[in-house]
mmCIF file of C-alpha atoms in Angstrom:
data_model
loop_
_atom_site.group_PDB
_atom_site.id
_atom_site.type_symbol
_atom_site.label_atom_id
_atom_site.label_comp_id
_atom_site.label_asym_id
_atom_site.label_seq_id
_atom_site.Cartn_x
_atom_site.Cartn_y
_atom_site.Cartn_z
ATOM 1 C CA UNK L 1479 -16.807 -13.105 49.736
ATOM 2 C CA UNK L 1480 -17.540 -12.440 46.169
ATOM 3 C CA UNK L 1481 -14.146 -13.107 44.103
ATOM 4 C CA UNK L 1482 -12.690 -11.667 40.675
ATOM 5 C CA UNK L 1483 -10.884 -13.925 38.508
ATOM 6 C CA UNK L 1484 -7.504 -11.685 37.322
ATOM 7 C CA UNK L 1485 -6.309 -13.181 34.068
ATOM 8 C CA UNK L 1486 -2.972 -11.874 33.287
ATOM 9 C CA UNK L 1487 0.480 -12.446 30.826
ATOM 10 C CA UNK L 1488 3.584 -11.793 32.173
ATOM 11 C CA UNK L 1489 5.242 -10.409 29.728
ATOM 12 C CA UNK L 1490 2.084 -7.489 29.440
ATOM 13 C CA UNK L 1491 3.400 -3.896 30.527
ATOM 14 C CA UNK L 1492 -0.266 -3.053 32.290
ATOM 15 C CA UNK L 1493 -0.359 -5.995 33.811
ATOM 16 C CA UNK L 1494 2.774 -4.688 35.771
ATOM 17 C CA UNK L 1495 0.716 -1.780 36.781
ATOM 18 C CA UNK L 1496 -2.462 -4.009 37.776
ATOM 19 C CA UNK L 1497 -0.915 -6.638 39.595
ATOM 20 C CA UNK L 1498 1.026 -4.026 41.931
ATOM 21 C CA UNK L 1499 -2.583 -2.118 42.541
ATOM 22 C CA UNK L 1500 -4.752 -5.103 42.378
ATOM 23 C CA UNK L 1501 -4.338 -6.234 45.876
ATOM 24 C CA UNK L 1502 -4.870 -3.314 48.002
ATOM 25 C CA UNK L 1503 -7.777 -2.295 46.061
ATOM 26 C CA UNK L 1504 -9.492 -5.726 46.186
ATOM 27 C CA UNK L 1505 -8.886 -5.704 49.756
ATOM 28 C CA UNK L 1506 -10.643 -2.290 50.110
ATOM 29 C CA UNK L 1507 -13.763 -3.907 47.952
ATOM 30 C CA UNK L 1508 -13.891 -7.075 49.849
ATOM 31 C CA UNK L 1509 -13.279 -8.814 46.606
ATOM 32 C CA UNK L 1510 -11.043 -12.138 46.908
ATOM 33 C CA UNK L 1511 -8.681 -12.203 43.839
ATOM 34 C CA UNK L 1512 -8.022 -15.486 41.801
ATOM 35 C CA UNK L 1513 -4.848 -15.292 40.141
ATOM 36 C CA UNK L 1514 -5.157 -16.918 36.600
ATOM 37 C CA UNK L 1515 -1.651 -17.064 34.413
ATOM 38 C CA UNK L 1516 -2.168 -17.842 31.170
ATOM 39 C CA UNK L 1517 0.198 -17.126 27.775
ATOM 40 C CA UNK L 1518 -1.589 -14.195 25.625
ATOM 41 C CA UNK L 1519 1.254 -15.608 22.819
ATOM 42 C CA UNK L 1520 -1.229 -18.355 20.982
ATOM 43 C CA UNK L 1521 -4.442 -15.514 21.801
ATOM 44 C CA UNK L 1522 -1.925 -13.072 19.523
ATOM 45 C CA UNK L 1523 -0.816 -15.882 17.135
ATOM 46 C CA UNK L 1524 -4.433 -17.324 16.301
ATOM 47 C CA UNK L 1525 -5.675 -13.597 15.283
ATOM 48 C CA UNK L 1526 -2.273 -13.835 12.862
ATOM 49 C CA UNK L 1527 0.331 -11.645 15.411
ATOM 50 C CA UNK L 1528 3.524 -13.300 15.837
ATOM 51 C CA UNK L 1529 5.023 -10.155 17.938
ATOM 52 C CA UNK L 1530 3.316 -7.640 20.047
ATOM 53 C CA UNK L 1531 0.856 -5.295 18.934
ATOM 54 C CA UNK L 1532 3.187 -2.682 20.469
ATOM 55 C CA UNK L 1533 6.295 -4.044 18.450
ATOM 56 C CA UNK L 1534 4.108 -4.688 15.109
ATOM 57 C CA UNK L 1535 2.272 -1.118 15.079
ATOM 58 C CA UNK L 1536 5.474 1.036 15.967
ATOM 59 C CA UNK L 1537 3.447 4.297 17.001
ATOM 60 C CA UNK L 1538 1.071 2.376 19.249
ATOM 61 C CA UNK L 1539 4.784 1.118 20.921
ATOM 62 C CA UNK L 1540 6.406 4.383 21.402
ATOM 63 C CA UNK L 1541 3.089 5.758 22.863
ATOM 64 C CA UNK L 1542 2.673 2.397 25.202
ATOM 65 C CA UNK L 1543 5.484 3.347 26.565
ATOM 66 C CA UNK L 1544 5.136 6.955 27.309
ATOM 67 C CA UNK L 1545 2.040 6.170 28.419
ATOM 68 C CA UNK L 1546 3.671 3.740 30.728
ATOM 69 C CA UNK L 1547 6.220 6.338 32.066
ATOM 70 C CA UNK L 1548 2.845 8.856 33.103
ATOM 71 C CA UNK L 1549 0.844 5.590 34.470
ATOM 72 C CA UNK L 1550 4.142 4.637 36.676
ATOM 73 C CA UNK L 1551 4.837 7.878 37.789
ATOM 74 C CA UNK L 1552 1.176 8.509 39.307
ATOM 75 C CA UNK L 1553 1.338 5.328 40.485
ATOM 76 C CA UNK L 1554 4.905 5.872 42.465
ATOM 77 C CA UNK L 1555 6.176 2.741 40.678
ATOM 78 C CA UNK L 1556 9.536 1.832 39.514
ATOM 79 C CA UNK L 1557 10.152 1.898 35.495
ATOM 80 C CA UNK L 1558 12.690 0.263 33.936
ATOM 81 C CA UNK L 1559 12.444 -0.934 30.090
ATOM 82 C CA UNK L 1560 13.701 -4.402 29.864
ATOM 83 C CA UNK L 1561 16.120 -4.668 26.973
ATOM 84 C CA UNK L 1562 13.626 -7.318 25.551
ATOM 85 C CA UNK L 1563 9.933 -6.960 24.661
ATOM 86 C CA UNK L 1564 8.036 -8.948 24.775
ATOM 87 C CA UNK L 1565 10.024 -11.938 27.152
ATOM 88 C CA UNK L 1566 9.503 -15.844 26.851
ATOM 89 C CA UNK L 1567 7.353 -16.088 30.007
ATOM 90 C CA UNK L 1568 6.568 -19.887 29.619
ATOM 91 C CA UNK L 1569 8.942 -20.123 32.554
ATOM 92 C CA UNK L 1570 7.108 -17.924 34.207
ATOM 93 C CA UNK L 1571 3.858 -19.041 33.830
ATOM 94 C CA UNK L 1572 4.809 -22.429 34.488
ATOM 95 C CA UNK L 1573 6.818 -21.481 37.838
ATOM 96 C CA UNK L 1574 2.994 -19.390 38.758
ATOM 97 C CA UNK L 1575 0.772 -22.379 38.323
ATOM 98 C CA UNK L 1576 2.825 -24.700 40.721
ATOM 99 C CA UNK L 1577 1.905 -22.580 43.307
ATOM 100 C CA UNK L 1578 -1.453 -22.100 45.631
ATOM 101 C CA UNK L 1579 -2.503 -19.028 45.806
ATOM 102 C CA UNK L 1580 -1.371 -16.784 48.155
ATOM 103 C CA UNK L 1581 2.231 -17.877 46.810
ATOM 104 C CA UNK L 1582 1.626 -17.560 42.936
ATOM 105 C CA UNK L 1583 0.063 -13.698 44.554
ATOM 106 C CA UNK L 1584 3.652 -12.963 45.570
ATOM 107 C CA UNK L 1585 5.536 -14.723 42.919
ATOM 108 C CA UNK L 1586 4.096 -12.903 40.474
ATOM 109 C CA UNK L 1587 3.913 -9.459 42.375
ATOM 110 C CA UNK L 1588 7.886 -10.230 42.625
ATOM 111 C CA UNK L 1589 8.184 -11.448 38.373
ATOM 112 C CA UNK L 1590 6.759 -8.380 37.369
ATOM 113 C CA UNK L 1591 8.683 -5.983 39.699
ATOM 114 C CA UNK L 1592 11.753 -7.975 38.478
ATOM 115 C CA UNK L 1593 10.995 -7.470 34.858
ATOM 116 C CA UNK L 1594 9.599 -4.061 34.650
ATOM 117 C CA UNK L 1595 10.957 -2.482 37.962
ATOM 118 C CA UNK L 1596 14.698 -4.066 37.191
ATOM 119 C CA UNK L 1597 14.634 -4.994 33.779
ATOM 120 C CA UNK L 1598 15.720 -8.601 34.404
ATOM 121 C CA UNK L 1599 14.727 -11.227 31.556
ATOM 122 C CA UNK L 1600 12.101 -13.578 33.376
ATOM 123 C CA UNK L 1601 13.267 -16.238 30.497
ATOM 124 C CA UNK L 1602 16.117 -16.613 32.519
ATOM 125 C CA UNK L 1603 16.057 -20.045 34.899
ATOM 126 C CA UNK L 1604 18.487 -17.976 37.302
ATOM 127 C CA UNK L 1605 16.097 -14.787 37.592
ATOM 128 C CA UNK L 1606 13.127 -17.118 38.225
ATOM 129 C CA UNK L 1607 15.085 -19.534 40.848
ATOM 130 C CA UNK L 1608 16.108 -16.317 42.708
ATOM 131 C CA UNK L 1609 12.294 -15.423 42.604
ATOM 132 C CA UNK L 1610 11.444 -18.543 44.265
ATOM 133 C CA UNK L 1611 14.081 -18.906 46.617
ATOM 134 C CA UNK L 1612 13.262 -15.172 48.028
ATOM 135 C CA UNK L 1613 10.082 -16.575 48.918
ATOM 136 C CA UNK L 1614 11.413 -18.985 50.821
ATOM 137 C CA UNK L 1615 10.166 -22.032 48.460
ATOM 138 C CA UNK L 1616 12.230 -25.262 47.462
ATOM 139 C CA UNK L 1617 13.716 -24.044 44.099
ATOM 140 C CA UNK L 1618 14.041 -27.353 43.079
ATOM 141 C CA UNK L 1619 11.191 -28.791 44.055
ATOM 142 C CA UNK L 1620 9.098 -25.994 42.444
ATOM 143 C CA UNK L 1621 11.682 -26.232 39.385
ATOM 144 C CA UNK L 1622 10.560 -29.829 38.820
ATOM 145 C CA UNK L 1623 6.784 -29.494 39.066
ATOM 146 C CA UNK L 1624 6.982 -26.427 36.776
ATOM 147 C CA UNK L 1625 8.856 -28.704 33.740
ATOM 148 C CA UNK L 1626 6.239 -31.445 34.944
ATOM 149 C CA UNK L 1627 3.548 -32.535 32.022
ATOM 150 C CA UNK L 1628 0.978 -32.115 34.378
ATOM 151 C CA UNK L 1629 1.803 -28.092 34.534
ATOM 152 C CA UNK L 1630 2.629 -28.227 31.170
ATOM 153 C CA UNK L 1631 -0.993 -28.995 30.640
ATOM 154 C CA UNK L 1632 -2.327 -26.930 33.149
ATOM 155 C CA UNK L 1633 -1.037 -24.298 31.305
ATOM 156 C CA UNK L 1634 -2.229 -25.321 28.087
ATOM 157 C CA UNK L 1635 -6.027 -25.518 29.105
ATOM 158 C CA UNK L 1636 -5.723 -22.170 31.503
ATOM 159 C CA UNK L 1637 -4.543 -20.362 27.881
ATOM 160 C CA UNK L 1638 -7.203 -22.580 26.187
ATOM 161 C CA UNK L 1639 -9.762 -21.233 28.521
ATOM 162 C CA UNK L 1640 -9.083 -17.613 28.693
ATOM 163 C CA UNK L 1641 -9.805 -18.020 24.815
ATOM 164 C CA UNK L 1642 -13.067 -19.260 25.373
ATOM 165 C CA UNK L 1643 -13.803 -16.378 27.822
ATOM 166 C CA UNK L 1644 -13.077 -13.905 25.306
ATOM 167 C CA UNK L 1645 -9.944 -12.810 26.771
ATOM 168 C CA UNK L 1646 -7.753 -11.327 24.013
ATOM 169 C CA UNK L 1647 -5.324 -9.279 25.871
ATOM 170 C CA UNK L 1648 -3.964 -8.628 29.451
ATOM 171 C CA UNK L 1649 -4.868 -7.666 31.990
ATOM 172 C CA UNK L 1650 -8.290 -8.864 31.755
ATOM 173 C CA UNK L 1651 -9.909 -9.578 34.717
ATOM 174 C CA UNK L 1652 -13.852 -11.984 34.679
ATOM 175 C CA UNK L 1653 -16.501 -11.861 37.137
ATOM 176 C CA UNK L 1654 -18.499 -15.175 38.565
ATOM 177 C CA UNK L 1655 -20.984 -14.084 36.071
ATOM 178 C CA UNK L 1656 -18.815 -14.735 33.183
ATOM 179 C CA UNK L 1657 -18.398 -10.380 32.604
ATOM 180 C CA UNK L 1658 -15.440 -9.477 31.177
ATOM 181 C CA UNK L 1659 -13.144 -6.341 31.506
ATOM 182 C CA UNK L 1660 -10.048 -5.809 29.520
ATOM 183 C CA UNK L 1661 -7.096 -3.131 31.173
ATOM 184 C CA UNK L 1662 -5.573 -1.520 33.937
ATOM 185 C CA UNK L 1663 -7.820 1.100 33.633
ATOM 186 C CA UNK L 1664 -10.744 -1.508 33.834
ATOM 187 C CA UNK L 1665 -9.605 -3.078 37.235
ATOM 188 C CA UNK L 1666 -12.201 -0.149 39.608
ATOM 189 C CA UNK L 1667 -14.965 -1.195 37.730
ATOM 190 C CA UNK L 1668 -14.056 -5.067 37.605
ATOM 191 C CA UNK L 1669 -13.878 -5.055 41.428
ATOM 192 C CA UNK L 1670 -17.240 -3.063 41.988
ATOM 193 C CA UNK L 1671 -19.161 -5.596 39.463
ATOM 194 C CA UNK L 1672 -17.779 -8.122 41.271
ATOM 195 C CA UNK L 1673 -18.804 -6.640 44.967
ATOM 196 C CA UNK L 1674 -22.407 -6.088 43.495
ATOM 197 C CA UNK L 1675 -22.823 -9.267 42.630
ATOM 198 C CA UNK M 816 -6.303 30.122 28.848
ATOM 199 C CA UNK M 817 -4.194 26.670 28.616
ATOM 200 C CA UNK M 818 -5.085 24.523 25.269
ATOM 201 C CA UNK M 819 -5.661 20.817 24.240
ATOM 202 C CA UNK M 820 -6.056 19.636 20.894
ATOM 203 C CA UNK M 821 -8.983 16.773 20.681
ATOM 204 C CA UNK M 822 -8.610 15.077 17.093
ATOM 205 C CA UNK M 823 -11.190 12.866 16.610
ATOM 206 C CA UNK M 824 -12.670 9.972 14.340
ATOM 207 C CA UNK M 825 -16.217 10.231 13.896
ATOM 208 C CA UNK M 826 -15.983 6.281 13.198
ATOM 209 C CA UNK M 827 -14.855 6.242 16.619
ATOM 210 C CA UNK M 828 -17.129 4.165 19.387
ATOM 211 C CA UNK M 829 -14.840 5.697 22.716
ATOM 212 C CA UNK M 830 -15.111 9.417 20.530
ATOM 213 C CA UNK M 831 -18.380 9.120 20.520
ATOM 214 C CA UNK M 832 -18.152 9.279 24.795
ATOM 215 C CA UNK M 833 -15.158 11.654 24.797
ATOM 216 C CA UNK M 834 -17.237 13.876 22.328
ATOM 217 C CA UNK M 835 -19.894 14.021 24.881
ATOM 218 C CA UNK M 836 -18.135 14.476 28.358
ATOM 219 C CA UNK M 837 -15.294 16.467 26.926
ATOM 220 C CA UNK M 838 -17.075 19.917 26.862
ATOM 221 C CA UNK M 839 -18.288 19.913 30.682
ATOM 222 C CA UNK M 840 -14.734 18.615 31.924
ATOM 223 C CA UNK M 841 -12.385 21.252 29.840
ATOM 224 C CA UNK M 842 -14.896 23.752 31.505
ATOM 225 C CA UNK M 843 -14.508 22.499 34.716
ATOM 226 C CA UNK M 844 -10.399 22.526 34.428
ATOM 227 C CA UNK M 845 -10.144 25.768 32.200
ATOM 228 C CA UNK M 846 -9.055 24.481 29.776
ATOM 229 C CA UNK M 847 -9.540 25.398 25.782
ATOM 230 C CA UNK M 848 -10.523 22.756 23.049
ATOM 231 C CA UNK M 849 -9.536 22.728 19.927
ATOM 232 C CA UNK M 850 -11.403 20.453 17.979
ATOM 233 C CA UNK M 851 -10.020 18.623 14.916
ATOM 234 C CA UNK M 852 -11.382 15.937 13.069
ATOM 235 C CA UNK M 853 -9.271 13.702 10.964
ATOM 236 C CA UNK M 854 -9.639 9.808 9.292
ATOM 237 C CA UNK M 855 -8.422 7.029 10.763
ATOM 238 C CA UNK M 856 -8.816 5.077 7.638
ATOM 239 C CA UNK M 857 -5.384 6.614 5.741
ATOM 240 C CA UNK M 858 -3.623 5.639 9.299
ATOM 241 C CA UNK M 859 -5.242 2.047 9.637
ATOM 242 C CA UNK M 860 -4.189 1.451 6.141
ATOM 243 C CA UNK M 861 -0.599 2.677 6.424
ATOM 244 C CA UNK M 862 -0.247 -0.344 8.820
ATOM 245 C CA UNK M 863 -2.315 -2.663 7.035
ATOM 246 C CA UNK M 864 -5.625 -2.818 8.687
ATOM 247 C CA UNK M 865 -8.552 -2.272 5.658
ATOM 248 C CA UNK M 866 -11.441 -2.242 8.525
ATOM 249 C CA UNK M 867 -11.557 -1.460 12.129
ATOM 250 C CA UNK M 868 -9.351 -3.487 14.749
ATOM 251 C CA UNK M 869 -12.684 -4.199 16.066
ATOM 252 C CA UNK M 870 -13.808 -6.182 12.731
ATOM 253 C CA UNK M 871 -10.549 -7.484 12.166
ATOM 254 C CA UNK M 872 -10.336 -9.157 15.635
ATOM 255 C CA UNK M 873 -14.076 -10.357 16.578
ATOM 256 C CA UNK M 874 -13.140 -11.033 20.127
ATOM 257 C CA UNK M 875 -11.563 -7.419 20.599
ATOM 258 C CA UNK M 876 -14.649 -6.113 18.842
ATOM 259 C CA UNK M 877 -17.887 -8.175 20.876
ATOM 260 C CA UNK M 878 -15.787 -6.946 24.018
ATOM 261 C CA UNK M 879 -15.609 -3.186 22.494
ATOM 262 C CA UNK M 880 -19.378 -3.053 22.185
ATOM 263 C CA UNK M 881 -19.884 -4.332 25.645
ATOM 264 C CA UNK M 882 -17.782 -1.714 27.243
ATOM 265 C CA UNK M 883 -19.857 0.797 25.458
ATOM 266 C CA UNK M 884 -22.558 -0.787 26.892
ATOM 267 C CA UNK M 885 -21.185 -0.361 30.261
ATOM 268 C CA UNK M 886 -19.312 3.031 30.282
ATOM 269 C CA UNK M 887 -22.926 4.596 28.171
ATOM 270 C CA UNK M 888 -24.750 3.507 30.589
ATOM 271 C CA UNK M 889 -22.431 4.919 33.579
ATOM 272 C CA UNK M 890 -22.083 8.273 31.746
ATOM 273 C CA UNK M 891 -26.094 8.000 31.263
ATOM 274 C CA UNK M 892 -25.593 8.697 27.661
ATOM 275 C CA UNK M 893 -28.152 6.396 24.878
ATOM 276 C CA UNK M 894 -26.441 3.885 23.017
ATOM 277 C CA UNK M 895 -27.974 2.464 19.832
ATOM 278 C CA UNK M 896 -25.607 0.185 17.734
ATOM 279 C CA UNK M 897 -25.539 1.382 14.132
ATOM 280 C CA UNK M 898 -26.304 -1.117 11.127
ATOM 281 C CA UNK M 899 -23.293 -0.437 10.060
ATOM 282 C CA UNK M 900 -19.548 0.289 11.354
ATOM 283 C CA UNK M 901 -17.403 1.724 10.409
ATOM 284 C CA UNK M 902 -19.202 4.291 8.627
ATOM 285 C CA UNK M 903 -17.420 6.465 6.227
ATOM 286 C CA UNK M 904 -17.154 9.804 7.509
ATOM 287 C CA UNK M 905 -15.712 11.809 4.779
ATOM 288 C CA UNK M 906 -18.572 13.726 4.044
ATOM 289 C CA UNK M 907 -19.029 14.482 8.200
ATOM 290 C CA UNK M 908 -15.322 15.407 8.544
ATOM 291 C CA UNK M 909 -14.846 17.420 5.849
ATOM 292 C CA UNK M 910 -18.516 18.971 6.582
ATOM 293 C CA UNK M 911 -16.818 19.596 10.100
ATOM 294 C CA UNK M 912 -14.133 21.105 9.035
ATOM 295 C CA UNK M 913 -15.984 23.990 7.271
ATOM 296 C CA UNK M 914 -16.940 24.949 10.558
ATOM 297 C CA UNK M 915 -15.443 27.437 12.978
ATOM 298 C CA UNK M 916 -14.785 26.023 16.725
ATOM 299 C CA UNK M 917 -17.689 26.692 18.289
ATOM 300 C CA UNK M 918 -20.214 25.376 15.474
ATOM 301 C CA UNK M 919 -17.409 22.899 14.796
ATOM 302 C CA UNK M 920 -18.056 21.697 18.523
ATOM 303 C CA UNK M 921 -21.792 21.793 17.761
ATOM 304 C CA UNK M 922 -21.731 19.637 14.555
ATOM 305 C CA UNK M 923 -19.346 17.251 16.137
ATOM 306 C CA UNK M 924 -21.223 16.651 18.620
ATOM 307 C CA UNK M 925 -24.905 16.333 17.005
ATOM 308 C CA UNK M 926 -23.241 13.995 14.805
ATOM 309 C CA UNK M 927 -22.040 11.699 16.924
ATOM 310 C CA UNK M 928 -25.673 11.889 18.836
ATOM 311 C CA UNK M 929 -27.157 10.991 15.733
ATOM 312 C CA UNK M 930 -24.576 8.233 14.669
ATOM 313 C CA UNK M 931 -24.520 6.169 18.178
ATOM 314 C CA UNK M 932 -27.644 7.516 20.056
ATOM 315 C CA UNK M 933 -29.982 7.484 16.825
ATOM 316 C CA UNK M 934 -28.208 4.652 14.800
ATOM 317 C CA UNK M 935 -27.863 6.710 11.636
ATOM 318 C CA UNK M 936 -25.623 6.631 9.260
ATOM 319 C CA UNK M 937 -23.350 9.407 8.829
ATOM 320 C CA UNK M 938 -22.524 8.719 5.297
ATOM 321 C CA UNK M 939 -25.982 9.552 4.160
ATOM 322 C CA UNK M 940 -26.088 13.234 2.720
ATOM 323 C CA UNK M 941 -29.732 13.898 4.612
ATOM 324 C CA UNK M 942 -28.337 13.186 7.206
ATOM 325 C CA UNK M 943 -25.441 15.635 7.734
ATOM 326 C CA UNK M 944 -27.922 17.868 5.673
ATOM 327 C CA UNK M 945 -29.933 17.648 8.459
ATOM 328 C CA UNK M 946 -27.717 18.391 11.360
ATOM 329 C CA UNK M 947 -26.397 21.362 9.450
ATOM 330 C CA UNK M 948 -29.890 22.655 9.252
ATOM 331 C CA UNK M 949 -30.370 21.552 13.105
ATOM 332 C CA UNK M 950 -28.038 24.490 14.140
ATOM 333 C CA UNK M 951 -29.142 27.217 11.898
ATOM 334 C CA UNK M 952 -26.511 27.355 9.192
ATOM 335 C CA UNK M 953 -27.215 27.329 5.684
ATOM 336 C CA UNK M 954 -27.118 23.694 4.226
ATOM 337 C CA UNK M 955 -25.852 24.599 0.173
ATOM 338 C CA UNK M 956 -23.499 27.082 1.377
ATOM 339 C CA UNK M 957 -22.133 24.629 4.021
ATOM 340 C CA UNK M 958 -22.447 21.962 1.436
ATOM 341 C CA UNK M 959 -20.285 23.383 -1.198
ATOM 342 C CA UNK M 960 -17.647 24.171 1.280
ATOM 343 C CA UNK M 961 -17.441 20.548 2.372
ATOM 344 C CA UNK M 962 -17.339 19.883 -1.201
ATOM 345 C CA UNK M 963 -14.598 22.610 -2.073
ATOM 346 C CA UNK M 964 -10.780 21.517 -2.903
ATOM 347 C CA UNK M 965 -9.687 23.613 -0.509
ATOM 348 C CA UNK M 966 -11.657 21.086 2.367
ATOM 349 C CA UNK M 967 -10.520 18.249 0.905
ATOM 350 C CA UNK M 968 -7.211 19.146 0.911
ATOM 351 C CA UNK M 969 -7.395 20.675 4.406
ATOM 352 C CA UNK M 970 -8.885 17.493 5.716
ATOM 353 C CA UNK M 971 -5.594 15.392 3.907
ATOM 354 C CA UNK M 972 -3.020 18.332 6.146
ATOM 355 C CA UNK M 973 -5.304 17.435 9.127
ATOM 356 C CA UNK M 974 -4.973 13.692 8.827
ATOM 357 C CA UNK M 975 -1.330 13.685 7.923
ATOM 358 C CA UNK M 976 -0.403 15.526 10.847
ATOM 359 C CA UNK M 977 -2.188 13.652 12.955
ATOM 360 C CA UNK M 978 -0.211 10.984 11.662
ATOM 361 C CA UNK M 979 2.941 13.336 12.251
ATOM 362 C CA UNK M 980 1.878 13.852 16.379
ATOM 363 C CA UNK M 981 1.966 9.869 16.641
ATOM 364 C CA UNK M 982 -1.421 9.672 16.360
ATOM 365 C CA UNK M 983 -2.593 5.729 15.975
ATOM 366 C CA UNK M 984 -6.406 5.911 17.259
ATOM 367 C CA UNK M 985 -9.260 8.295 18.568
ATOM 368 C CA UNK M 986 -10.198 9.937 20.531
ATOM 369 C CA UNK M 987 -6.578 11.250 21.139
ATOM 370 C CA UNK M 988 -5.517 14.388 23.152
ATOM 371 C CA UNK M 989 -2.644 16.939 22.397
ATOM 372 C CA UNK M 990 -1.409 19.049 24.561
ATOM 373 C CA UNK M 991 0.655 22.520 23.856
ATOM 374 C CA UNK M 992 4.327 20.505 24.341
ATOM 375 C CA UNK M 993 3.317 17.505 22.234
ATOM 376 C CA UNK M 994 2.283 15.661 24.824
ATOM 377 C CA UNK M 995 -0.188 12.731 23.328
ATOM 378 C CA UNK M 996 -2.427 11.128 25.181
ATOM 379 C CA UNK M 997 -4.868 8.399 23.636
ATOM 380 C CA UNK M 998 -8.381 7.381 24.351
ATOM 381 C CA UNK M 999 -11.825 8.351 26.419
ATOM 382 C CA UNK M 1000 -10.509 6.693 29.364
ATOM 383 C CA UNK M 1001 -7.126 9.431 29.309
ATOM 384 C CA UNK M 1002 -9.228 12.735 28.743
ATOM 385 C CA UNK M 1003 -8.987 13.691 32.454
ATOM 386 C CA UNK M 1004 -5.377 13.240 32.608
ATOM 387 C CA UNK M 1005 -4.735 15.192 29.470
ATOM 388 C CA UNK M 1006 -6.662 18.048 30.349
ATOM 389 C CA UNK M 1007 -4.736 17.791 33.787
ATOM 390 C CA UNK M 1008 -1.661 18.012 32.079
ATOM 391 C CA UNK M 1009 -2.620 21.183 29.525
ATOM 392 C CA UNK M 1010 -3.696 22.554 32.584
ATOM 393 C CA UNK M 1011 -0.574 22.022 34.482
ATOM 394 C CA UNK M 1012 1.727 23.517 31.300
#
């Protein structure tokens, strides 16, 4: 089955919107997803950004988020501005790279509804435990290995790497063949590179 | 007939590909253009960007010319990178602005051809001189219109309002409410909303 590395920040506002359509339409394609967390933060902070785009260009902001709103709606997905923007999502990441697959699928699928669908603050242990304890995982078990150096450093070279793929914002999503595509609005055409090979 | 503004940079890579497809698809939907060219440059310098994004973030910009790549090829439209880019597009945006809507449409459109199809360089007075002449009009009297105060300062109104509507990039969209929407890949969905009311 040809397969479609998805590359992806949780604190990004598309990558809400991709990683709630990303499975059913990979599924339709006969595309096997690999789920790659990384931190966009030192991406943003080596091109001199020390905030989001959307927070340092204020225009680009209030239309991200009206744009958001419209992309939701069509979508028939729950919008709810978190009260902080961008989060801390080392947690986060962390917590997604302990896990295999299928899991770190669902844990994420369940972070992003719980920061964008509820508005909870994913830097928060107590949001994050209740993500992993309502998928039936060993909070802290999972707690550990995520504070572990050995994640620590996962994490590190996963960020390290989506910098050497050219990845400079979320979602991005890379083919076996090394082709990248940057967006929501990019994930179609990802998935039908991918099928063809 | 319903109406959507289409301000445009002719800088602009993705207005270059929203230039082209725009006239078939606002057909299609019944829906009226109104074209209106404006610089980016003022706005990119406002929040402290002296050159495009995508030559002020190399990674952004070698992805930007791939995606051309891609979506030019899916739209079967040529694609020739110019030597040079940005190019300054006074003299094309105030020539444009000389123009009533349907030669404005023309113009815009020939000069884009000629900019990313041809690789030419839109500064260059023969050049402009030359699509003017391509559709018939008279090249001095056209000439000393782009020239005039009054174009000059009509093409300052144009750019501050654009500024005014939230505008941040091109191509952008406007509908008849206000309604912004921003980019190639959102020119369906605006004219789906001017449609709507």
């Amino acid at each position: 089955m040809p397969r479609l590395e998805y590359w992806y920040e949780f604190a990004s506002t598309y990558s809400y919107v991709s990683t709630m359509r990303i499975g059913a339409l990979a599924g339709a394609a006969g595309v096997e997803i690999v789920w790659r967390p990384f931190l966009l933060g030192p991406i943003f902070a080596a091109q001199g950004w020390t905030n989001s785009p959307f927070n340092l260009y204020p225009a680009k902001g209030r239309y991200m988020w009206r744009d958001m709103e419209r992309l939701c709606a069509d979508e028939r997905l729950p919008l709810k501005r978190p009260a902080k923007f961008p989060q801390n999502t080392l947690l986060a990441a962390r917590t997604a790279l302990t896990l295999a697959q299928p899991e770190r699928a669902a844990f994420s699928r369940a972070a992003f509804h719980a920061e964008f669908a509820d508005g909870a603050d994913l830097a928060d242990p107590a949001v994050v435990n209740a993500l992993i304890g309502g998928l039936g995982l060993d909070i802290p078990m999972v707690t550990a290995r995520a504070g572990s150096p050995d994640i620590k450093a996962a994490l590190k070279t996963q960020t390290d790497q989506a910098a050497t793929l050219g990845i400079f914002g979320s979602p991005s999503f890379v083919a076996a063949d090394g082709e990248l595509f940057w967006g929501n609005d990019r994930l179609e055409q990802a998935l039908q590179w991918a099928r063809r090979g």
